[in-house]
XYZ file of C-alpha atoms in Angstrom:
588
model
C 139.372 120.925 99.753
C 137.240 120.639 96.951
C 135.660 123.960 97.157
C 139.447 125.255 96.401
C 139.690 123.000 92.989
C 136.487 123.651 92.084
C 136.628 127.297 92.405
C 140.361 127.410 90.497
C 139.374 125.054 88.286
C 137.828 125.427 84.081
C 134.964 124.102 84.524
C 134.191 127.536 87.480
C 135.228 130.223 85.275
C 133.549 129.065 82.521
C 130.591 128.195 84.098
C 131.433 131.894 85.240
C 130.964 133.461 81.481
C 127.852 130.853 80.558
C 125.665 132.948 83.226
C 126.964 135.865 81.959
C 125.638 134.811 78.791
C 122.289 133.833 79.816
C 121.563 136.780 82.121
C 121.991 138.631 78.863
C 119.886 136.048 76.640
C 117.692 135.960 79.302
C 117.255 140.504 79.443
C 117.617 140.879 75.145
C 114.745 137.879 75.779
C 112.687 139.866 77.961
C 113.111 143.036 75.725
C 111.526 140.728 72.676
C 108.220 139.970 75.211
C 108.213 143.490 75.868
C 108.472 144.240 72.158
C 106.046 140.999 71.410
C 103.182 142.827 73.481
C 103.538 145.997 72.247
C 102.536 144.714 68.899
C 99.664 142.372 70.612
C 98.250 145.899 71.928
C 98.593 147.189 68.150
C 97.202 144.262 66.692
C 94.305 143.821 69.455
C 92.985 147.547 67.981
C 93.749 147.316 64.876
C 91.353 144.171 64.899
C 88.158 146.147 67.429
C 88.787 148.659 65.554
C 88.593 146.341 61.899
C 86.000 144.491 64.088
C 83.823 147.024 64.474
C 84.025 148.701 61.150
C 82.640 146.248 59.626
C 80.026 145.384 62.494
C 78.672 148.832 61.554
C 78.674 148.843 57.528
C 76.845 145.465 58.361
C 74.194 147.396 59.907
C 74.309 149.645 57.534
C 74.103 147.548 54.211
C 71.220 146.050 55.862
C 70.304 149.634 56.793
C 70.021 150.289 53.353
C 67.889 146.581 51.960
C 64.991 147.557 54.297
C 65.199 151.105 53.191
C 65.063 150.126 49.379
C 62.729 146.869 50.068
C 60.191 150.171 51.811
C 60.904 152.316 49.239
C 60.102 149.734 46.477
C 56.736 149.074 48.130
C 55.140 152.318 48.850
C 56.223 153.856 45.256
C 56.524 150.414 43.246
C 59.778 152.929 41.592
C 62.259 149.945 40.792
C 65.288 152.057 41.025
C 65.131 151.493 44.498
C 65.437 147.302 43.900
C 69.917 148.836 43.389
C 71.134 148.266 47.171
C 68.504 146.008 48.195
C 69.731 142.986 45.008
C 73.717 144.482 46.762
C 72.884 144.358 49.653
C 74.219 140.080 50.180
C 76.572 140.063 48.500
C 77.788 142.938 50.110
C 76.945 140.577 53.680
C 78.687 137.802 52.784
C 81.263 139.810 52.449
C 81.355 141.675 55.619
C 80.801 138.440 57.088
C 83.899 137.219 55.728
C 86.100 139.287 57.606
C 84.263 140.014 60.809
C 84.817 135.495 60.768
C 88.929 136.307 59.753
C 89.146 139.012 62.088
C 88.013 136.855 64.884
C 88.571 133.218 64.459
C 90.949 132.816 67.236
C 87.961 134.371 69.829
C 85.189 131.982 70.208
C 83.282 133.785 72.355
C 83.073 136.633 69.947
C 82.753 133.838 67.083
C 79.347 133.210 68.662
C 77.461 136.266 69.002
C 78.615 136.325 64.621
C 76.727 133.233 64.817
C 73.744 134.548 66.843
C 74.199 137.230 63.386
C 74.373 136.209 60.816
C 70.873 133.651 61.122
C 69.646 137.171 62.717
C 70.518 138.980 59.105
C 69.866 135.783 57.025
C 65.844 135.576 58.701
C 66.155 139.742 58.495
C 66.296 139.215 54.736
C 63.857 136.135 54.408
C 61.173 139.237 55.754
C 61.787 141.431 53.055
C 59.076 141.485 50.867
C 58.454 143.682 47.220
C 54.830 142.845 47.917
C 51.639 142.868 50.069
C 48.708 141.221 49.492
C 47.168 143.697 52.790
C 48.306 146.276 55.259
C 47.700 143.907 58.265
C 50.777 141.918 56.077
C 52.286 144.902 56.249
C 52.413 145.884 59.265
C 52.761 142.168 60.408
C 56.491 142.789 58.481
C 57.885 145.795 59.187
C 57.950 145.146 63.303
C 59.482 141.612 62.735
C 61.311 143.324 60.981
C 61.984 145.999 63.188
C 62.462 143.358 66.201
C 64.814 141.314 64.598
C 66.733 144.482 63.920
C 67.216 145.138 67.723
C 67.899 141.835 68.523
C 70.960 142.809 65.958
C 71.678 145.924 67.428
C 71.748 143.510 70.183
C 74.408 141.574 69.633
C 76.419 143.817 67.323
C 76.806 146.140 70.258
C 77.839 143.609 72.626
C 80.891 142.476 70.136
C 81.527 145.752 70.259
C 82.124 146.084 74.340
C 84.177 142.859 73.880
C 86.133 143.830 71.914
C 86.334 146.973 74.035
C 87.351 144.293 77.130
C 90.386 143.107 75.579
C 91.226 146.667 75.038
C 91.544 147.057 78.567
C 92.635 144.152 79.351
C 95.270 144.553 77.600
C 96.019 147.508 78.691
C 96.282 147.045 82.061
C 99.322 144.056 80.468
C 100.653 146.550 79.600
C 100.918 149.202 82.156
C 102.550 146.294 85.021
C 104.845 145.167 82.310
C 106.083 148.889 81.624
C 106.794 149.546 85.405
C 108.623 146.201 86.250
C 110.740 145.865 82.796
C 113.632 148.419 84.490
C 113.630 147.051 87.617
C 114.086 144.006 86.048
C 117.055 145.230 83.696
C 118.776 146.821 85.243
C 119.122 143.766 88.374
C 120.348 141.895 85.321
C 122.759 144.193 83.737
C 124.059 144.360 87.543
C 124.489 140.628 87.071
C 126.179 140.323 84.801
C 128.747 143.533 84.904
C 129.364 141.018 89.027
C 129.948 138.420 87.618
C 132.050 138.819 84.605
C 134.544 140.731 86.595
C 134.872 137.376 89.389
C 135.504 135.776 86.177
C 138.034 138.194 84.857
C 139.628 137.985 88.434
C 139.600 134.629 88.211
C 140.729 134.057 84.916
C 144.213 136.866 86.245
C 144.691 134.627 89.509
C 144.670 130.888 86.774
C 147.710 133.404 84.260
C 150.033 131.825 87.167
C 149.016 128.452 86.932
C 149.307 129.153 82.806
C 152.553 128.987 82.945
C 153.428 126.062 85.136
C 151.095 124.466 82.524
C 153.343 125.614 79.720
C 156.135 124.370 81.377
C 154.278 120.757 81.407
C 153.649 120.925 77.610
C 157.319 121.270 77.046
C 157.564 117.809 78.714
C 155.208 116.849 77.059
C 157.319 117.518 73.862
C 159.952 115.538 74.363
C 157.703 112.906 75.122
C 156.869 113.759 71.620
C 160.074 113.613 70.621
C 161.095 110.024 71.874
C 157.605 108.634 70.082
C 158.645 109.575 67.461
C 162.107 108.277 67.821
C 160.468 105.163 67.821
C 158.287 105.048 65.861
C 161.376 106.242 63.041
C 158.737 109.215 61.440
C 158.847 113.347 61.558
C 156.325 116.510 61.331
C 156.839 119.623 60.662
C 154.202 122.177 59.493
C 154.213 124.794 57.130
C 152.442 128.645 58.052
C 151.897 129.709 53.958
C 151.154 132.939 55.407
C 154.806 133.339 57.466
C 156.311 131.143 54.663
C 157.630 129.578 58.085
C 158.358 126.041 58.595
C 158.276 124.463 62.125
C 160.390 120.931 61.722
C 159.795 117.731 64.374
C 163.766 117.458 65.800
C 163.339 113.456 64.496
C 162.361 114.405 61.218
C 166.292 115.738 60.994
C 167.401 112.818 62.589
C 166.042 110.958 59.738
C 167.944 112.812 57.075
C 170.508 111.706 58.716
C 170.813 115.655 59.937
C 171.877 118.036 63.329
C 169.175 119.856 64.147
C 171.364 122.879 66.197
C 173.372 123.070 63.263
C 170.461 122.893 59.952
C 168.584 126.230 59.379
C 165.249 125.458 59.478
C 164.299 125.613 56.185
C 162.651 122.712 53.155
C 165.829 123.323 50.649
C 168.212 121.616 53.755
C 165.851 119.083 53.529
C 165.234 118.262 49.149
C 169.096 118.700 48.696
C 168.943 114.883 49.855
C 166.717 113.395 48.351
C 167.465 111.283 44.763
C 166.874 112.819 41.622
C 164.554 110.569 40.441
C 161.935 112.154 43.186
C 162.720 115.201 43.483
C 160.228 116.838 40.444
C 157.874 113.784 41.671
C 158.666 116.046 45.767
C 158.304 119.213 44.660
C 154.838 118.892 42.535
C 153.312 116.534 45.799
C 154.147 119.659 47.868
C 152.487 121.957 45.535
C 149.853 119.983 45.382
C 149.132 120.261 48.832
C 149.124 123.573 49.776
C 145.547 124.082 47.485
C 143.954 120.434 47.819
C 142.923 119.350 51.441
C 142.501 114.796 50.096
C 146.225 115.065 48.698
C 147.282 111.163 48.849
C 150.510 110.576 50.185
C 153.597 110.008 48.372
C 156.860 107.786 48.490
C 160.264 108.874 48.113
C 164.459 107.967 48.449
C 166.392 109.730 49.781
C 171.029 109.510 50.835
C 171.582 109.820 54.420
C 173.345 112.992 54.911
C 175.625 111.023 57.783
C 175.913 107.448 56.845
C 174.952 107.462 52.578
C 172.332 105.132 53.499
C 169.607 105.204 50.213
C 165.472 105.260 52.292
C 162.452 105.295 51.768
C 160.192 107.194 52.989
C 156.459 107.908 53.224
C 154.880 111.402 53.560
C 151.256 112.613 53.473
C 150.371 116.203 53.524
C 146.855 118.341 54.843
C 145.975 121.814 55.182
C 144.299 122.332 57.231
C 142.640 126.887 58.022
C 141.740 127.616 61.913
C 138.732 129.576 62.573
C 140.762 133.351 61.799
C 140.990 132.066 58.457
C 144.885 131.048 58.614
C 145.872 127.895 56.800
C 148.902 126.190 56.910
C 149.769 122.801 55.600
C 150.893 119.833 58.906
C 152.823 117.539 57.567
C 154.193 113.798 58.422
C 157.256 111.642 57.674
C 157.800 108.245 58.445
C 161.122 106.002 57.128
C 159.437 102.302 55.678
C 162.957 100.971 54.528
C 161.915 98.277 55.830
C 158.261 97.851 55.230
C 159.785 98.108 51.033
C 161.975 95.588 51.436
C 159.503 93.195 52.896
C 156.678 94.515 49.611
C 160.069 93.196 47.459
C 159.957 90.177 49.020
C 157.099 89.678 49.019
C 156.332 90.674 45.223
C 159.595 88.437 44.399
C 157.898 84.949 45.998
C 154.647 86.666 44.416
C 155.709 85.333 40.944
C 157.087 82.889 42.233
C 153.415 81.872 42.980
C 152.618 83.147 40.009
C 154.704 80.676 37.830
C 154.554 77.805 39.759
C 150.649 78.732 38.412
C 151.370 78.469 35.182
C 153.785 75.626 35.034
C 150.528 73.465 36.885
C 147.823 75.148 34.620
C 149.911 74.007 31.513
C 151.029 70.768 33.211
C 147.099 70.759 32.682
C 147.019 71.702 29.386
C 149.164 69.155 28.104
C 147.969 66.560 30.661
C 144.414 66.863 28.654
C 145.937 66.717 25.891
C 147.771 63.767 26.354
C 145.053 62.183 28.170
C 142.711 62.016 24.714
C 144.659 60.365 22.438
C 144.577 57.253 24.329
C 140.786 57.825 24.313
C 140.649 58.466 20.788
C 142.329 55.512 19.902
C 139.429 53.390 22.529
C 136.390 54.322 20.544
C 137.852 53.904 17.533
C 137.612 49.804 18.624
C 134.429 51.052 20.307
C 133.095 51.796 16.331
C 134.468 48.901 15.291
C 133.698 46.443 16.994
C 129.717 48.419 17.464
C 130.747 47.979 13.168
C 131.378 44.122 12.909
C 131.571 42.128 15.798
C 128.024 43.171 17.962
C 125.992 40.400 16.215
C 128.912 38.246 18.165
C 127.992 39.208 21.623
C 126.028 38.194 24.182
C 123.143 40.073 25.833
C 125.972 40.992 29.194
C 128.628 41.419 26.389
C 126.094 43.541 25.193
C 125.307 46.206 27.773
C 128.549 45.628 28.937
C 129.816 47.159 25.902
C 126.875 49.716 25.891
C 128.603 50.571 29.313
C 131.955 51.215 28.166
C 130.831 53.286 25.419
C 128.849 56.012 27.607
C 131.996 56.090 29.966
C 133.979 56.671 26.575
C 131.275 59.058 25.543
C 131.494 60.382 29.322
C 135.624 60.527 29.808
C 135.708 62.460 26.397
C 133.716 65.551 27.365
C 136.001 65.906 30.646
C 138.619 66.189 28.816
C 137.242 68.908 26.820
C 135.237 70.650 29.661
C 138.617 70.350 31.535
C 140.174 72.052 28.764
C 138.457 74.619 28.439
C 137.982 75.297 32.549
C 142.399 75.673 32.099
C 141.969 78.313 29.522
C 138.886 80.408 30.578
C 141.772 80.119 34.229
C 144.388 82.186 32.508
C 142.718 85.529 32.986
C 146.258 87.813 31.570
C 144.332 88.542 27.394
C 144.054 91.623 26.505
C 140.588 93.543 27.045
C 139.029 95.057 24.449
C 135.393 96.001 23.711
C 133.213 93.173 23.173
C 129.845 93.755 21.140
C 127.282 91.675 24.230
C 125.025 91.103 20.971
C 127.635 89.599 19.366
C 128.373 87.202 22.176
C 125.218 86.301 22.352
C 124.177 85.820 19.328
C 127.051 83.443 18.934
C 126.108 81.177 21.452
C 122.737 81.076 20.497
C 123.912 79.991 16.832
C 126.184 77.355 18.188
C 122.595 74.980 20.862
C 120.592 76.368 17.537
C 119.996 72.314 17.560
C 119.601 71.725 20.889
C 117.042 75.032 21.191
C 115.105 73.722 18.298
C 115.261 70.085 19.138
C 113.953 71.698 23.333
C 111.356 74.359 21.508
C 113.251 76.768 23.537
C 112.607 80.379 24.245
C 114.942 83.082 24.411
C 114.101 86.228 24.944
C 116.299 88.821 25.270
C 117.150 92.987 24.983
C 119.352 95.017 22.854
C 122.590 94.356 24.865
C 125.787 96.846 26.352
C 129.435 96.642 24.761
C 131.812 95.822 27.936
C 135.877 95.422 28.496
C 136.419 91.411 28.238
C 138.068 88.934 26.204
C 135.697 88.202 23.493
C 135.963 83.884 23.635
C 135.266 84.120 27.937
C 131.653 86.501 27.248
C 131.160 84.056 24.935
C 131.533 80.810 26.468
C 129.925 82.291 29.815
C 126.833 82.783 27.788
C 127.199 79.335 26.038
C 127.058 77.418 29.138
C 124.692 79.390 30.968
C 121.536 78.851 28.077
C 122.780 75.599 27.716
C 122.392 75.011 31.279
C 118.801 76.785 32.431
C 117.840 74.348 28.430
C 119.285 71.069 30.993
C 117.731 71.631 33.770
C 114.117 71.999 31.927
C 110.369 70.810 33.760
C 109.577 67.235 32.146
C 106.833 68.280 29.507
C 107.506 71.741 29.878
C 109.356 74.099 26.993
C 112.174 76.279 28.391
C 112.288 80.414 28.614
C 115.222 82.173 28.697
C 114.517 85.865 29.531
C 118.033 88.298 29.227
C 117.511 91.347 30.890
C 120.114 94.044 31.933
C 120.674 97.284 33.849
C 123.543 98.934 35.277
C 124.528 99.347 38.841
C 126.646 101.520 41.408
C 128.318 99.660 43.365
C 127.307 100.910 47.019
C 123.584 100.317 46.525
C 123.846 96.156 45.716
C 123.797 94.290 48.613
C 124.290 90.800 46.550
C 127.703 91.813 45.778
C 131.159 92.468 48.624
C 131.793 95.613 46.998
C 130.712 99.484 49.091
C 132.129 101.764 46.024
C 130.846 104.080 43.711
C 132.494 102.002 40.822
C 129.432 100.979 38.428
C 128.464 97.340 36.732
C 126.063 96.620 34.007
C 123.851 93.665 35.593
C 122.537 90.566 33.581
C 120.500 88.191 34.764
C 119.791 85.051 32.931
C 115.729 83.930 34.656
C 114.530 80.388 33.625
C 111.633 77.979 34.158
C 113.418 75.471 35.142
C 113.379 72.570 37.719
C 115.217 74.582 40.419
C 116.953 73.647 43.264
C 117.364 74.904 47.380
C 119.283 77.938 47.799
C 121.059 76.697 50.325
C 123.012 75.544 47.465
C 123.231 78.093 45.689
C 127.267 78.674 45.726
C 128.254 75.331 45.778
C 126.551 74.710 42.268
C 129.834 76.826 41.050
C 132.266 74.932 43.276
C 134.237 71.884 40.249
C 132.408 69.112 39.971
C 129.567 69.751 41.731
C 126.559 68.300 40.976
C 123.248 68.774 43.140
C 122.074 65.214 40.417
C 122.141 62.267 39.524
C 124.627 61.552 35.457
C 121.845 59.108 34.253
C 119.173 62.205 35.599
C 120.837 64.897 33.361
C 124.111 64.149 32.312
C 127.056 66.563 32.511
C 130.877 66.830 34.246
C 129.964 69.740 36.661
C 132.473 71.799 35.150
C 130.294 73.810 33.161
C 129.581 76.701 36.291
C 132.662 76.747 37.416
C 133.940 77.953 34.460
C 131.502 80.488 34.438
C 132.414 81.476 37.466
C 136.332 81.452 37.100
C 135.289 83.469 33.965
C 133.157 86.331 35.335
C 136.395 86.039 37.905
C 138.257 87.131 35.343
C 136.393 89.786 34.375
C 137.135 91.194 38.054
C 133.333 91.253 38.428
C 131.175 88.898 40.372
C 128.876 85.976 40.281
C 125.693 84.137 41.488
C 122.172 82.014 41.853
C 119.084 83.032 42.996
C 116.384 79.095 42.867
C 113.257 78.094 44.104
C 112.553 74.665 43.859
C 110.188 73.468 40.693
C 109.885 77.480 40.084
C 113.555 78.297 37.737
C 116.462 79.634 38.302
C 117.983 83.109 38.005
C 121.945 83.222 37.621
C 123.320 86.672 38.076
C 126.643 88.557 36.579
C 127.952 91.186 37.606
C 130.472 93.100 35.016
C 132.275 96.408 35.205
C 130.828 98.752 33.010
């Protein structure tokens, strides 16, 4: 039973054709190997010829040098020295050619090294002048011995090359005798395998018909799922100018699929007038773009006249034959659209409530200033006229009242500033950050001078934003750096910037290719533990006591709100006793 299923399976048929393909590839590899062997034999013969020829040349060059040397010694004629002078260069060139030709043959390289040493010795015995006849005869005899050894090594190299040719010739004969048998066998196996595959395909034709019947069942299931999902599909075969619509696509428009023509005009007539042009343009764009966006349009159902909202998404595909088709999915999103309208209405109500809260905060802060102003007025009068009449405890309590009122004034001003920065509906304009920084430095000039602060900065870029908010951002960051200075150390603030791509920055939650202006404010102050890097941006959050470092804990909260209003990011990095770095990302 299992064998029957396997032999009737599609995997078995694929296996047959894969086997046939493998056999054909094997045949190709046999042919290729045979050709490569012939090429190797040819290259070996050429190499042997080259080596033999160059060895003969080498002997010839040495003989020329030897003859030249003897001729000069016998005749003392300098014209005999010309071959001798050129012989060394020619010999070196021959050795270069021989080493390259035999570089893969270790044995030949050994012989070649021996020849090189013998040639070198032979040149040592070349001499232009001799003091005695015995010296001439001894030189002649030694030179002959070296030349005999040299010829022996050369002959050995030539013999080795001939042996290699003999081995290659034997391999070639074996390959030549076996190749026809292998080719015939593999071709026969390939033909039998292909025939077997053809018979199996014929046998399975009936199974394909059965599968088609099952496909119809699956098609019906698809129609049911479209009805449950409230969507429909269609295909446009561009080359044939032919549309195929699913049954539920007709149902979305309130049409009868049995009586309605399968044409796009049958559906376009039901699209409301103001959306027809948009729909047509989207359809035309989809014919040329593979990434056309989805569109939402309104229709009036044919059967009920009810207004419905549909969303459609089309995609252009190309099959392996280069034929293009447009496939589309359309879904009824009327319920989702109504929910979105409800959410938008709730958001508007929430926005209205937020505006009322901001207005209340603003008014309340202003109203608090009036009684505080009177308190500070009476404090001033008591300080001018009644201070001497107070006891020591009275003076102490009076100073505390005065300090508390001053902190109250600062807190109200900071709350007003926070309320102002919390409103992000201002229109963005081009803002020169150089001007904003200049204004901030001018505003803090007295503090900068008193603390001997050094502010270093390059020329800054132009961004889109709200001028007064960006100026307040710079002012708060510079003021914060000066406030948290090290005792007895002049504050140094370094401002730098660069343009970056969001996806390359790990510190911000933006994986797009959006561009940002990254601005750094680095100081040499007291710093803080990195675990508090997020806490410091919360409203009224402080890391130090009011007596050590005065403030309300609102300044950095204002900075965060301003950066968020500009759809940017702000973060802090710090090391205790080494300084703090505030990093701002503003959209470029």
